[in-house]
Tab-separated table of N, CA, C and O in Angstrom:
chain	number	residue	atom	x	y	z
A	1	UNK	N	0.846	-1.169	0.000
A	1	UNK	CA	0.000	0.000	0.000
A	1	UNK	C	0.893	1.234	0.000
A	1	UNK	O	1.905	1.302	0.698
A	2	UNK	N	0.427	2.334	-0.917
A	2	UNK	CA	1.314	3.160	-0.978
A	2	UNK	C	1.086	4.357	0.224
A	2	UNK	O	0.248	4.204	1.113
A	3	UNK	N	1.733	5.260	0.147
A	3	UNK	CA	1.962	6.271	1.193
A	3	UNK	C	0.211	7.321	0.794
A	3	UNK	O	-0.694	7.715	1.530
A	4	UNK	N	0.373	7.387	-0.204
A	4	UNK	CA	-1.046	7.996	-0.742
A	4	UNK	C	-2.189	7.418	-0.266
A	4	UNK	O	-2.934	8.138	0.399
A	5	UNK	N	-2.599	5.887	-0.524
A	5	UNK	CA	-3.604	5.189	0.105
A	5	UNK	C	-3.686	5.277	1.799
A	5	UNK	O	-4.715	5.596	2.394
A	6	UNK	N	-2.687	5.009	2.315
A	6	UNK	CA	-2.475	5.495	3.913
A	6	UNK	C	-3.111	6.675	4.179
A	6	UNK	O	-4.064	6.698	4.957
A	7	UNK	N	-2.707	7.658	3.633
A	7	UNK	CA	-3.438	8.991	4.678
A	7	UNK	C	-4.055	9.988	3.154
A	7	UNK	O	-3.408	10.866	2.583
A	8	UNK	N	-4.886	9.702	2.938
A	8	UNK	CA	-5.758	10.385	1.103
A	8	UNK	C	-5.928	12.089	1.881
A	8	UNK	O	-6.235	13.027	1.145
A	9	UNK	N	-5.707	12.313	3.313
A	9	UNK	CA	-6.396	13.547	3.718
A	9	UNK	C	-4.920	14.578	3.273
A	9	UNK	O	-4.947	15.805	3.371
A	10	UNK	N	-3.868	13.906	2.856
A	10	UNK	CA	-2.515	14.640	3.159
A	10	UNK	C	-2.642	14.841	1.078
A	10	UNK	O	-1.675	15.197	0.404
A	11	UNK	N	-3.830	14.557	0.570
A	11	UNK	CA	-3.550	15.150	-0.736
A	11	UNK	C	-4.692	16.751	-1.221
A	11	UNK	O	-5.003	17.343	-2.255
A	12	UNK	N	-4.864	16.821	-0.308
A	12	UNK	CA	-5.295	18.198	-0.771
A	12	UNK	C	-4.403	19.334	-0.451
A	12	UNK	O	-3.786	19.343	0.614
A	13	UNK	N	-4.332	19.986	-1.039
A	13	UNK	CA	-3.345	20.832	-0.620
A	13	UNK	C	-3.162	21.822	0.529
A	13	UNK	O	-1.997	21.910	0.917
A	14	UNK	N	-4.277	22.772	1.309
A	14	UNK	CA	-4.271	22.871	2.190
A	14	UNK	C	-4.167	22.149	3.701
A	14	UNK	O	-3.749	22.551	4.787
A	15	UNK	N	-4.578	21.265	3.377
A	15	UNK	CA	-4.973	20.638	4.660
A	15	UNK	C	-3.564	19.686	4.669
A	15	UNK	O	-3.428	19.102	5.745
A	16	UNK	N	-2.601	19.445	3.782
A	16	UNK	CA	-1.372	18.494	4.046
A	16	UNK	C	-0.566	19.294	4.711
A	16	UNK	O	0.138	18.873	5.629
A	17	UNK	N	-0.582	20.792	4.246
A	17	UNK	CA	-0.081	21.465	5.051
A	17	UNK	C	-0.341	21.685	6.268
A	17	UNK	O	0.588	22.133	6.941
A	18	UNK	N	-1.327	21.508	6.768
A	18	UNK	CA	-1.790	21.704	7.824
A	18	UNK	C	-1.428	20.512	8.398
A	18	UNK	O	-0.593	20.748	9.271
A	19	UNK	N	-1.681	19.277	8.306
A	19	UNK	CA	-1.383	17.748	8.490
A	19	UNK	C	-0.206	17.841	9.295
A	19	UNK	O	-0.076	17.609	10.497
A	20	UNK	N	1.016	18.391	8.053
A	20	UNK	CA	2.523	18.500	8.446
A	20	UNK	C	2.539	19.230	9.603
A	20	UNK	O	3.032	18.737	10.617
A	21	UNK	N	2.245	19.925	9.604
A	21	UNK	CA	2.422	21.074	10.829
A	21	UNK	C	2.142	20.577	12.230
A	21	UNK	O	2.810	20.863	13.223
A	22	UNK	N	0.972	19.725	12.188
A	22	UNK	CA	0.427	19.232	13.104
A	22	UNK	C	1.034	18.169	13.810
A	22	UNK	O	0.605	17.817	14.909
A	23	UNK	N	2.304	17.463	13.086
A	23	UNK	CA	2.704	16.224	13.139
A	23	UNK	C	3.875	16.892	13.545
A	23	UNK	O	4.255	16.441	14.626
A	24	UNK	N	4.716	17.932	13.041
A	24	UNK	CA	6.071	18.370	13.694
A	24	UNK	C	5.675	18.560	15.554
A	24	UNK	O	6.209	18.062	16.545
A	25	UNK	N	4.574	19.457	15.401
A	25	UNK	CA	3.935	20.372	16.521
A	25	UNK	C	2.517	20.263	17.076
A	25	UNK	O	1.686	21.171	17.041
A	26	UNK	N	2.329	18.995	17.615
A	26	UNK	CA	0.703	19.775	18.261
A	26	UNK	C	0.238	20.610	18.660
A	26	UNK	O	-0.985	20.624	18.798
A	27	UNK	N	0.969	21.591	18.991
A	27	UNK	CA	0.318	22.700	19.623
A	27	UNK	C	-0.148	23.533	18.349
A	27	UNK	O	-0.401	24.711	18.599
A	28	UNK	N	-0.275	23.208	17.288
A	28	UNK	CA	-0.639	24.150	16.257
A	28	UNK	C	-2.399	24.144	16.376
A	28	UNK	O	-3.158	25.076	16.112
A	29	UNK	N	-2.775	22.633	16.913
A	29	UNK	CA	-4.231	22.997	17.047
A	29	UNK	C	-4.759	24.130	17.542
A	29	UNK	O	-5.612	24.747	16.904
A	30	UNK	N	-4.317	24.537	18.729
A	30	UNK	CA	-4.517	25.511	19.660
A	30	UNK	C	-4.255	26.952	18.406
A	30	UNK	O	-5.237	27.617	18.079
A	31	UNK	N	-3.405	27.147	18.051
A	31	UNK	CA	-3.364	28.071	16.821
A	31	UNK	C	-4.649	28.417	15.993
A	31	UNK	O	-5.228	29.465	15.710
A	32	UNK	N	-4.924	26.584	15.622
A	32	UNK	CA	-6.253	26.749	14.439
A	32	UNK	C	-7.350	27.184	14.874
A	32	UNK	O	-8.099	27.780	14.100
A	33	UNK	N	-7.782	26.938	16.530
A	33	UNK	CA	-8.766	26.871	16.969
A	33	UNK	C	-8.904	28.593	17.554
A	33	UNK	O	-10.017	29.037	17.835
A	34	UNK	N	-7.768	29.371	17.675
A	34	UNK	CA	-8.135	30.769	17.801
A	34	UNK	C	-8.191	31.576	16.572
A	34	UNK	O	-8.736	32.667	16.406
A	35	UNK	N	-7.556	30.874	15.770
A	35	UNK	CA	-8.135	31.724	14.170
A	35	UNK	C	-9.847	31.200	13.847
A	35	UNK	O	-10.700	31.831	13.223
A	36	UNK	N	-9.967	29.919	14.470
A	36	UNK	CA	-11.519	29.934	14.139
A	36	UNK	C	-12.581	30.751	14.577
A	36	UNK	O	-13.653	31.100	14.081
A	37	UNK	N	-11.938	30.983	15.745
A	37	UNK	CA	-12.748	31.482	16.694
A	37	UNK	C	-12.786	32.867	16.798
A	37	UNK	O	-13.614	33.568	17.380
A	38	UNK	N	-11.478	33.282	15.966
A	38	UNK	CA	-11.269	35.283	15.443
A	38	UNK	C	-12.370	35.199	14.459
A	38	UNK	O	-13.261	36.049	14.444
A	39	UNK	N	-12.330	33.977	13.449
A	39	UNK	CA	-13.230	33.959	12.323
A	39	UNK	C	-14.683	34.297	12.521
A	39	UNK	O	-15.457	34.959	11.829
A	40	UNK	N	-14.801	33.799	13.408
A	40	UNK	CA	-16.097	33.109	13.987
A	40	UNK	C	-17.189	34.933	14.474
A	40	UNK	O	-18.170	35.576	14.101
A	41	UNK	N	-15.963	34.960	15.613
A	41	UNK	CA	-16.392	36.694	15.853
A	41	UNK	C	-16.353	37.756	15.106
A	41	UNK	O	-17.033	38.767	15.285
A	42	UNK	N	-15.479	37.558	14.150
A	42	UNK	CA	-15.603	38.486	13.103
A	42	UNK	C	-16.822	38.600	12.095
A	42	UNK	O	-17.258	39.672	11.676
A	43	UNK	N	-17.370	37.194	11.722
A	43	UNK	CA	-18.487	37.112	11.117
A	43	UNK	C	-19.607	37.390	11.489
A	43	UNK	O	-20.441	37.818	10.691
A	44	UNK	N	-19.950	37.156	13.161
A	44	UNK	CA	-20.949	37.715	13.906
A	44	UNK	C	-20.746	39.372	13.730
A	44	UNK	O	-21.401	40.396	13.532
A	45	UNK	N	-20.002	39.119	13.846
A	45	UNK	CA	-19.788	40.909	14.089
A	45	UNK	C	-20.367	41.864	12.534
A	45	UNK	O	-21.066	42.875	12.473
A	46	UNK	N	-19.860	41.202	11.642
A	46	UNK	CA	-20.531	41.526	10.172
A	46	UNK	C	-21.644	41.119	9.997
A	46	UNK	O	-22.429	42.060	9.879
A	47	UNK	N	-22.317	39.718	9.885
A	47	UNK	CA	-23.141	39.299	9.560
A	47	UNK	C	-24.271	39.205	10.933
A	47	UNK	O	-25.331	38.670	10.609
A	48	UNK	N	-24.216	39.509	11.951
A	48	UNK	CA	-25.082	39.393	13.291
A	48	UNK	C	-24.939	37.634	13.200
A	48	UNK	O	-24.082	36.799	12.908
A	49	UNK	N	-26.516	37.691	13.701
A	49	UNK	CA	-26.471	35.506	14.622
A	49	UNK	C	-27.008	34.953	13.517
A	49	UNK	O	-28.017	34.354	13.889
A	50	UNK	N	-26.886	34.854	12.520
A	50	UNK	CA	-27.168	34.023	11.249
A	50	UNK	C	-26.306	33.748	11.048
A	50	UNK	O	-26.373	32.972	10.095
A	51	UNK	N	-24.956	33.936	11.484
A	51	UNK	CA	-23.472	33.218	11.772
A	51	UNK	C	-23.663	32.089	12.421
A	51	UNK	O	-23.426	30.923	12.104
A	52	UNK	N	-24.230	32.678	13.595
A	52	UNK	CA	-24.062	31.774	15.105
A	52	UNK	C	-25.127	30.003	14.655
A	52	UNK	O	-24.702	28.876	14.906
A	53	UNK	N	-26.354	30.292	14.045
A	53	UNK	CA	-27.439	29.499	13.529
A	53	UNK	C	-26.594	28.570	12.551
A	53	UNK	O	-26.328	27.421	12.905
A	54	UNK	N	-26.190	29.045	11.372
A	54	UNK	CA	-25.308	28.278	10.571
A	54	UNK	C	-24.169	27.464	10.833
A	54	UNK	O	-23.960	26.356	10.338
A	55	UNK	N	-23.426	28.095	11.663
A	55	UNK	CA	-22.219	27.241	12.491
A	55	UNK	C	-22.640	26.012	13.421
A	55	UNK	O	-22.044	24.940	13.521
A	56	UNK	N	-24.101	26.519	14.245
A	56	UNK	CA	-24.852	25.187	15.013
A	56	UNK	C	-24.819	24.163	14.204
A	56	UNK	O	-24.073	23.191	14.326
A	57	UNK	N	-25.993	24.424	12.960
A	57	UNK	CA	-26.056	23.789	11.841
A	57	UNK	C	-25.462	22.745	11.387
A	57	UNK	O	-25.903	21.661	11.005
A	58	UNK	N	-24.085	23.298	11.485
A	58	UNK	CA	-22.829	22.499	10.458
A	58	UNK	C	-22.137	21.746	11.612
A	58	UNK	O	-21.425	20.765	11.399
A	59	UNK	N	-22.401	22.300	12.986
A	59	UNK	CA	-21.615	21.528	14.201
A	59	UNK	C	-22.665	20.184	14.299
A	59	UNK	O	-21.966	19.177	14.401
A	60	UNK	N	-24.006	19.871	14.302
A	60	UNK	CA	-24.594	18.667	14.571
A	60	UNK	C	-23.981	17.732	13.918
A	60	UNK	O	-23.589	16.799	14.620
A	61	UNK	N	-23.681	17.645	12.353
A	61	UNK	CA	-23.508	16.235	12.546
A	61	UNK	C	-21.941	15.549	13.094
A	61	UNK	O	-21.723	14.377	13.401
A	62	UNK	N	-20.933	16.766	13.089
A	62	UNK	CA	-19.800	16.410	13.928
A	62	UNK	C	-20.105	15.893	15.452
A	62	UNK	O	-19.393	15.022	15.952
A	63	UNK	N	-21.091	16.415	16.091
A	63	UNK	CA	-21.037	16.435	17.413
A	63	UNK	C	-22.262	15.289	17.552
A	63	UNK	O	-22.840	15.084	18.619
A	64	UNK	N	-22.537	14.640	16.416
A	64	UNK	CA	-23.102	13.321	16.357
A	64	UNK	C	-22.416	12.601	15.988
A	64	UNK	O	-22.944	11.527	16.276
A	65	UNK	N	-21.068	12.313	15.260
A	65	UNK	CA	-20.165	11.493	15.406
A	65	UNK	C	-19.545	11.465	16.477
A	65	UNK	O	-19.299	10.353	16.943
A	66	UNK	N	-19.145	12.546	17.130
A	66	UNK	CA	-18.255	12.244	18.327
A	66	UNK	C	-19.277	11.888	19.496
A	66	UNK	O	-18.593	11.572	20.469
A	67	UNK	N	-20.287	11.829	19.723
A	67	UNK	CA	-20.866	11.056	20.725
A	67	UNK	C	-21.315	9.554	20.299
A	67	UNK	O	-21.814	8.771	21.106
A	68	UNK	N	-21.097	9.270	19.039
A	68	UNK	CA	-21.182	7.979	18.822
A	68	UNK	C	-19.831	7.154	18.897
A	68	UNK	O	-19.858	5.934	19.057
A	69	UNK	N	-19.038	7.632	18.816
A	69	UNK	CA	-17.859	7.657	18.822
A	69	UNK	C	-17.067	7.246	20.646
A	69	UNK	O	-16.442	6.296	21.117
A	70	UNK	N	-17.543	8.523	21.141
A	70	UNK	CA	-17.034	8.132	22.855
A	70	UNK	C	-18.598	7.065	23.329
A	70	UNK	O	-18.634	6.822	24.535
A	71	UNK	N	-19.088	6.821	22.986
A	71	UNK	CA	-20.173	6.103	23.293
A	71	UNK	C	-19.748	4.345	22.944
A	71	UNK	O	-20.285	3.335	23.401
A	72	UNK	N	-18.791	4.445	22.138
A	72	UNK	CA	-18.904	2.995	21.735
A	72	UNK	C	-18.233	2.077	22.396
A	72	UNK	O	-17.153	2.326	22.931
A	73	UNK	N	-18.778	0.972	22.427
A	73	UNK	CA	-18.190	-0.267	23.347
A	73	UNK	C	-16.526	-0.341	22.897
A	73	UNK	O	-15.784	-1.177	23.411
């Protein structure tokens, strides 16, 4: 199996970069997660809570994998 079939998430181009980064340094999460979260307020701040509604939105079905997830035998 090649190196490609192993990890398919390290071929897009943003996100391998991101991959790498993550793998030298964990602490880069902590990085991603305050640019999300500048993002996040910045858009409220432009757009009001039709930010906040849409982001819920898009968080359910993540936050339905991860409770199926810590849930499992």
């Amino acid at each position: 199996m090649s190196l490609s079939h192993a990890r398919p998430g390290f071929q897009i181009p943003i996100l391998s970069s991101i991959g790498r980064d993550i793998e030298r340094d964990p602490s880069v999460i902590f990085y991603l997660l305050a640019i999300a979260a500048t993002i996040l307020v910045l858009a409220v701040q432009t757009w009001g809570l039709v930010v906040l509604t849409l982001t819920a939105l898009c968080l359910v079905p993540l936050m339905f994998v991860f409770f199926v997830l810590i849930t499992w035998p």
